[in-house]
PDB file of C-alpha atoms in Angstrom:
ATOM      1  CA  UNK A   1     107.043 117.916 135.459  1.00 56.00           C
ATOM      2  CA  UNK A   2     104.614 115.573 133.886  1.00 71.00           C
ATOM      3  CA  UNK A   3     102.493 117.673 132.333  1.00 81.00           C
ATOM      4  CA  UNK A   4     105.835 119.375 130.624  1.00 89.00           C
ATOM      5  CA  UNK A   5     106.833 115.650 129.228  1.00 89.00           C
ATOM      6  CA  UNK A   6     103.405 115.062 127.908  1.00 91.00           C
ATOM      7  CA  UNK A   7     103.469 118.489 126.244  1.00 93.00           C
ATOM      8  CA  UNK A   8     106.959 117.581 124.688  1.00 93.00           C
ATOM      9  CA  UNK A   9     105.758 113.913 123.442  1.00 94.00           C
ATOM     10  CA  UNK A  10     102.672 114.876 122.059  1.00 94.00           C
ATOM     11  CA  UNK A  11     104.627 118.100 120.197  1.00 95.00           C
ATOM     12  CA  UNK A  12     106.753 115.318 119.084  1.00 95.00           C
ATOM     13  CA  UNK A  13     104.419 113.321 117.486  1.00 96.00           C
ATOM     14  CA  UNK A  14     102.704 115.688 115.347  1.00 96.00           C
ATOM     15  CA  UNK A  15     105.832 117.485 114.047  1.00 97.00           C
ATOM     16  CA  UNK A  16     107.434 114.282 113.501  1.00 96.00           C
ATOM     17  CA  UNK A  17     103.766 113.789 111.253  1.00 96.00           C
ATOM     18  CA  UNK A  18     103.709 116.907 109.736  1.00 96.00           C
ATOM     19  CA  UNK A  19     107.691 116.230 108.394  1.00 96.00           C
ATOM     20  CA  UNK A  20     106.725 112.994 107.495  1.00 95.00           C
ATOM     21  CA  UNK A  21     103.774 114.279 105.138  1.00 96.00           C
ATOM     22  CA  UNK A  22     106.688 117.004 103.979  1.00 96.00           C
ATOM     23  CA  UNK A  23     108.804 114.203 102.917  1.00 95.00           C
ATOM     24  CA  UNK A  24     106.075 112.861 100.982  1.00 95.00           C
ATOM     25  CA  UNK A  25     105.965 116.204  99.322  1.00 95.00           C
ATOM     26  CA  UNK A  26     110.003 116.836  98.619  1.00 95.00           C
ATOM     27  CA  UNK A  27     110.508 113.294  97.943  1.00 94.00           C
ATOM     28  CA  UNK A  28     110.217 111.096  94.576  1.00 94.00           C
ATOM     29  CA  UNK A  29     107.991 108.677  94.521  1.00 93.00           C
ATOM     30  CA  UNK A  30     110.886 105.282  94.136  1.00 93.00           C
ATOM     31  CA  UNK A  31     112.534 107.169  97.241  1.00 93.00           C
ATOM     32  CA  UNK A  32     108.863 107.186  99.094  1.00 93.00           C
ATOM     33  CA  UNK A  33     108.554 103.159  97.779  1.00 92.00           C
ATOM     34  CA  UNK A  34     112.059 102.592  99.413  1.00 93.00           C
ATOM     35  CA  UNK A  35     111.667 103.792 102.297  1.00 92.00           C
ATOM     36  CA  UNK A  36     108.141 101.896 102.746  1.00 91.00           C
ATOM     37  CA  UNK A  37     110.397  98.764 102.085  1.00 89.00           C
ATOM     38  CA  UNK A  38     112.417  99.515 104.898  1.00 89.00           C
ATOM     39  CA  UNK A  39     110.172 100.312 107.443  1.00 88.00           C
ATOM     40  CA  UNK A  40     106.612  98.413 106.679  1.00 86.00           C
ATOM     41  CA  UNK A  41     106.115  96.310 103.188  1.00 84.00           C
ATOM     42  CA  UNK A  42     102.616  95.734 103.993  1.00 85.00           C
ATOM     43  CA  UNK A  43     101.423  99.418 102.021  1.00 85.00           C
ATOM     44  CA  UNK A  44     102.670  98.690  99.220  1.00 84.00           C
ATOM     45  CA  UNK A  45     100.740  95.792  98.489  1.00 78.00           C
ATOM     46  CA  UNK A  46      96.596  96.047  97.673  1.00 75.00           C
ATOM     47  CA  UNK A  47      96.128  92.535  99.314  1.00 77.00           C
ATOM     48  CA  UNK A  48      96.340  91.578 102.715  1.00 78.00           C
ATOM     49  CA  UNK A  49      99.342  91.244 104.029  1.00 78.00           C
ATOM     50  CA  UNK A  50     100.732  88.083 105.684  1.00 78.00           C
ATOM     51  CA  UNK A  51     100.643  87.924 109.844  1.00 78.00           C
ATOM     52  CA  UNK A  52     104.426  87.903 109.955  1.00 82.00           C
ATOM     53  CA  UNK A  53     104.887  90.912 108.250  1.00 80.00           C
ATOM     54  CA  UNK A  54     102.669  92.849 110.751  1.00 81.00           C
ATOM     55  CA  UNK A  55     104.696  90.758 113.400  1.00 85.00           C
ATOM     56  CA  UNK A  56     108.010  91.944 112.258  1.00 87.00           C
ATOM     57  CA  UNK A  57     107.495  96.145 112.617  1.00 87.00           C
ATOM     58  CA  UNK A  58     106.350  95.527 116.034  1.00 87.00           C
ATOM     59  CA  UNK A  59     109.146  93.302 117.446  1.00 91.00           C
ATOM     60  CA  UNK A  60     112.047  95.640 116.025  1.00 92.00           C
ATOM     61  CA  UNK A  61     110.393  98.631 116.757  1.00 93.00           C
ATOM     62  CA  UNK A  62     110.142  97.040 120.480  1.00 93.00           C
ATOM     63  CA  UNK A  63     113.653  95.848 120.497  1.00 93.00           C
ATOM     64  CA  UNK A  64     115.406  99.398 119.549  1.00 94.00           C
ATOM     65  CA  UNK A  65     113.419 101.214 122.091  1.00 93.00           C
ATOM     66  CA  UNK A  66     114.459  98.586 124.805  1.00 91.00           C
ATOM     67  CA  UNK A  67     117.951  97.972 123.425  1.00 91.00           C
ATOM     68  CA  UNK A  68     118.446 101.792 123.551  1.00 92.00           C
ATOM     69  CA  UNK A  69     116.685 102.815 126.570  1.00 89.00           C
ATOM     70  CA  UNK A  70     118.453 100.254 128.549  1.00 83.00           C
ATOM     71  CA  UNK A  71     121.992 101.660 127.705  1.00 82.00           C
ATOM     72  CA  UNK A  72     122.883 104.583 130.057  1.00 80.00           C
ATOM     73  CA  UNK A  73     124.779 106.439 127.075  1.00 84.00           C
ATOM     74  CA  UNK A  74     122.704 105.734 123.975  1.00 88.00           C
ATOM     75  CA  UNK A  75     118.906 106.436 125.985  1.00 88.00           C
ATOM     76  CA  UNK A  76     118.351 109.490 123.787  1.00 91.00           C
ATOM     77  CA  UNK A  77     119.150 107.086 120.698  1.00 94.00           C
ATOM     78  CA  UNK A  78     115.467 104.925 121.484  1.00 94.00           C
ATOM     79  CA  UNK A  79     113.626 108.355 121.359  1.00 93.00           C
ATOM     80  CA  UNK A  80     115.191 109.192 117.697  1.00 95.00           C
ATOM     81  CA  UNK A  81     114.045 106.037 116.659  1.00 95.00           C
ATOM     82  CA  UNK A  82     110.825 106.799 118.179  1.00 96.00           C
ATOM     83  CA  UNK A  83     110.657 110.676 116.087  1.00 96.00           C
ATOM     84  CA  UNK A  84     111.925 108.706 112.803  1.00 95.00           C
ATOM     85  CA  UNK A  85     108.647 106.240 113.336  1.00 94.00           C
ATOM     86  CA  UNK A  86     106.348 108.905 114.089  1.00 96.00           C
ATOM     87  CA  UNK A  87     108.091 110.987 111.086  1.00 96.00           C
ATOM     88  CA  UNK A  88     107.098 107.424 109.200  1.00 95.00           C
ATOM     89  CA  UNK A  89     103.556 107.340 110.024  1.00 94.00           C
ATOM     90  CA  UNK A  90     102.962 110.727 108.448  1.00 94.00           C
ATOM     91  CA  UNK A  91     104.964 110.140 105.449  1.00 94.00           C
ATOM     92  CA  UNK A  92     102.926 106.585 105.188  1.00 92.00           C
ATOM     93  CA  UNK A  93      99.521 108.047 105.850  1.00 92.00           C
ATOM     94  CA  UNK A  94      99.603 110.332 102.557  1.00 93.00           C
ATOM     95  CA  UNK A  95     101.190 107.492 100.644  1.00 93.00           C
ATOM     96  CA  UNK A  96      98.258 105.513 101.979  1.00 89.00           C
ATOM     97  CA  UNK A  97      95.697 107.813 101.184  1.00 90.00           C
ATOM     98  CA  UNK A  98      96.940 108.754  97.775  1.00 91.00           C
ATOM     99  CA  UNK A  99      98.311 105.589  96.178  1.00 87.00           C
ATOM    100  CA  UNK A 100      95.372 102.998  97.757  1.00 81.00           C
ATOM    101  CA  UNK A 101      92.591 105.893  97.486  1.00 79.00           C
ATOM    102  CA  UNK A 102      91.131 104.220 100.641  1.00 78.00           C
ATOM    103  CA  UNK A 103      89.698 106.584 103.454  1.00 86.00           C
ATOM    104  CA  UNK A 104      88.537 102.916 105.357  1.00 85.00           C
ATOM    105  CA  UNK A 105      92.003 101.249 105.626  1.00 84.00           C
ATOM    106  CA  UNK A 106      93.759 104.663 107.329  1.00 88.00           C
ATOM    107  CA  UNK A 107      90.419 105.475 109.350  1.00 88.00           C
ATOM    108  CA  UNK A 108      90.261 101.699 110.719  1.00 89.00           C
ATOM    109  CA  UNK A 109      93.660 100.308 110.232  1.00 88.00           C
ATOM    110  CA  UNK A 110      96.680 102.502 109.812  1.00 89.00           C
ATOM    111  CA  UNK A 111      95.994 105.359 112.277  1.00 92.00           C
ATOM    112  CA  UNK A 112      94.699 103.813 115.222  1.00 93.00           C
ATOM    113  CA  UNK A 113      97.439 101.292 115.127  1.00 93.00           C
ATOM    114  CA  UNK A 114     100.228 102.891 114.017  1.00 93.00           C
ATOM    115  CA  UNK A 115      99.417 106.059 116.693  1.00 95.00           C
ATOM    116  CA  UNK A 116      99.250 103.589 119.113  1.00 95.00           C
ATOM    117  CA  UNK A 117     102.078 102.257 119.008  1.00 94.00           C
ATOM    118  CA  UNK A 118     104.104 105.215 118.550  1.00 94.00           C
ATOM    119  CA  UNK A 119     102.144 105.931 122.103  1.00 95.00           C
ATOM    120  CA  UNK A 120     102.970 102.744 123.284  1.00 95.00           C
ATOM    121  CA  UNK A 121     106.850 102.903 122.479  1.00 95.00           C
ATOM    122  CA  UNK A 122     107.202 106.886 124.079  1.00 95.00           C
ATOM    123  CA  UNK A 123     105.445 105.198 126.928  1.00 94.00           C
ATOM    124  CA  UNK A 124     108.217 102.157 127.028  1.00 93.00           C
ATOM    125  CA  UNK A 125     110.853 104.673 126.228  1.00 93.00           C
ATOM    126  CA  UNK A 126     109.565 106.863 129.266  1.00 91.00           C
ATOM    127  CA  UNK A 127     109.335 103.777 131.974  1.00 90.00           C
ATOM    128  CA  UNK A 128     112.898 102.592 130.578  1.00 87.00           C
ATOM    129  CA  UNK A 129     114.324 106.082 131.387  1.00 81.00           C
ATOM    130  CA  UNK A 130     113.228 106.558 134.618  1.00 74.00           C
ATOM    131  CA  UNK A 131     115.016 103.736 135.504  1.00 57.00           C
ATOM    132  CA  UNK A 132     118.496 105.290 134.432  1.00 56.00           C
ATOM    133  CA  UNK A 133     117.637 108.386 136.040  1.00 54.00           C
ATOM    134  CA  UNK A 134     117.963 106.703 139.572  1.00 53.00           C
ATOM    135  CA  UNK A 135     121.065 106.251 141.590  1.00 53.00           C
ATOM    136  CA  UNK A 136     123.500 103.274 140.096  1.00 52.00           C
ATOM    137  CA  UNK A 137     122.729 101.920 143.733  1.00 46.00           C
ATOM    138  CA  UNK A 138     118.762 101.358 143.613  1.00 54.00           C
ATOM    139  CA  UNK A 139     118.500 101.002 140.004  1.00 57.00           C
ATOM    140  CA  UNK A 140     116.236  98.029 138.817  1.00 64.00           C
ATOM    141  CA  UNK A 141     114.010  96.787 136.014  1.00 67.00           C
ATOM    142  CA  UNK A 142     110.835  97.676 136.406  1.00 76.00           C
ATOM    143  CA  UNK A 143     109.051  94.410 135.328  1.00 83.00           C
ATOM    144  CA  UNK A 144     106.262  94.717 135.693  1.00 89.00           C
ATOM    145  CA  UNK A 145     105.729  97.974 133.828  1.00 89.00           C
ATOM    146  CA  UNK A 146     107.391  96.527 131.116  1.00 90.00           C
ATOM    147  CA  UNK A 147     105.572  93.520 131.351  1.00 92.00           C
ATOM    148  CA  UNK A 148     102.343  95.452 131.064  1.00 93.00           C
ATOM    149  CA  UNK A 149     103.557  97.288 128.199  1.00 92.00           C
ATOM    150  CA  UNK A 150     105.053  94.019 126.342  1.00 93.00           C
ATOM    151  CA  UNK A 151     101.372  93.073 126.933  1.00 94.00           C
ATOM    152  CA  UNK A 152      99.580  95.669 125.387  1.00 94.00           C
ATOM    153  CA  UNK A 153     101.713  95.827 122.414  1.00 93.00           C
ATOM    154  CA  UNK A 154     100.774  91.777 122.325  1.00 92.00           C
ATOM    155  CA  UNK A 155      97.407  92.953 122.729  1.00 94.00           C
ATOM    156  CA  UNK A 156      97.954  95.503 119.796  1.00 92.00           C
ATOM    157  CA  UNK A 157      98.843  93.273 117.481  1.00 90.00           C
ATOM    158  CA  UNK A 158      96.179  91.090 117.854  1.00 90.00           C
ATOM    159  CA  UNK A 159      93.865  93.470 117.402  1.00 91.00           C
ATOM    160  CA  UNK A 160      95.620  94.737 114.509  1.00 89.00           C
ATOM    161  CA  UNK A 161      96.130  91.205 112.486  1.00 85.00           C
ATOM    162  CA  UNK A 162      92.009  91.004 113.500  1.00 88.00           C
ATOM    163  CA  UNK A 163      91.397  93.947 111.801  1.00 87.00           C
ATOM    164  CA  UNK A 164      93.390  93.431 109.236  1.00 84.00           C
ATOM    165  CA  UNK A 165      91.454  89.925 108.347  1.00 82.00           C
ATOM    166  CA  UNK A 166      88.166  91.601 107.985  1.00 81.00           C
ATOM    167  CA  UNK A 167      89.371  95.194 105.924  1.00 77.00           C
ATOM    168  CA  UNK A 168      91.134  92.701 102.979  1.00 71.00           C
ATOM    169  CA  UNK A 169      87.970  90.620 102.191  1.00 62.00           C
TER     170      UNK A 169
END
């Protein structure tokens, strides 16, 4: 059974890419821009972007999937979410590589990070649906799963914002 879910996720993930560098293909460029707006402001600058910014992806992209995952009716919502991100990243890594011409800031910044949190939220998504998949009787949060995930997306960031600092010089 696990080996069919990571089969699924990870066939997720890269047609959810492949779309998203299709959309960058069908779609106009001011439709690419707003939808960049949306989701992550920080391509469309050339400077570095500001610490909130990469703060505020992260916390609603955290709050859907646990908002959604929690809700015994809606669970399958978190995981669109999680497809339209993924679906994101692709259609964000071509705009990145086209419009900044920079191979070092997708190698070293946007891939890595981006992939890893779109791990990172299947993996949330995943420990939050367990729990609903349990009897009404014995269901419970699992804490500290979620507390280790919480942690490494803490941990994430960090690393990211680091990065960040030394790729804008």
């Amino acid at each position: 059974m696990r080996n069919y879910r990571v089969i699924l996720y990870t066939s997720m993930i890269v047609l959810c890419f492949i779309c998203g560098v299709l959309c960058y293909q069908l779609f106009e460029m001011a439709q690419i821009e707003q939808v960049i707006t949306i989701f992550d402001q920080r391509l469309l600058s050339q400077e570095k972007p500001s610490w909130i910014w990469s703060v505020v992806p992260f916390l609603v992209s955290i709050s859907v999937v646990l908002f959604f995952s929690t809700h015994q009716y809606l669970a399958k919502v978190a995981l669109i979410f999680i497809a339209l991100k993924m679906t994101f990243f692709g259609l964000s890594s071509v705009f990145l590589l086209v419009q900044h011409d920079s191979v070092q800031l997708y190698a070293f910044w946007w891939f890595p990070f981006q992939f890893l949190s779109g791990v990172l939220l299947i993996m949330l998504y995943e420990v939050m649906n367990k729990q609903q998949t349990t009897r009404t009787l014995k269901r419970t949060m699992p804490t500290k799963k979620v507390l280790l995930l919480l942690m490494m997306f803490v941990l994430l960031g960090i690393l990211e914002n680091f990065v960040i600092t030394y790729l804008f010089i």
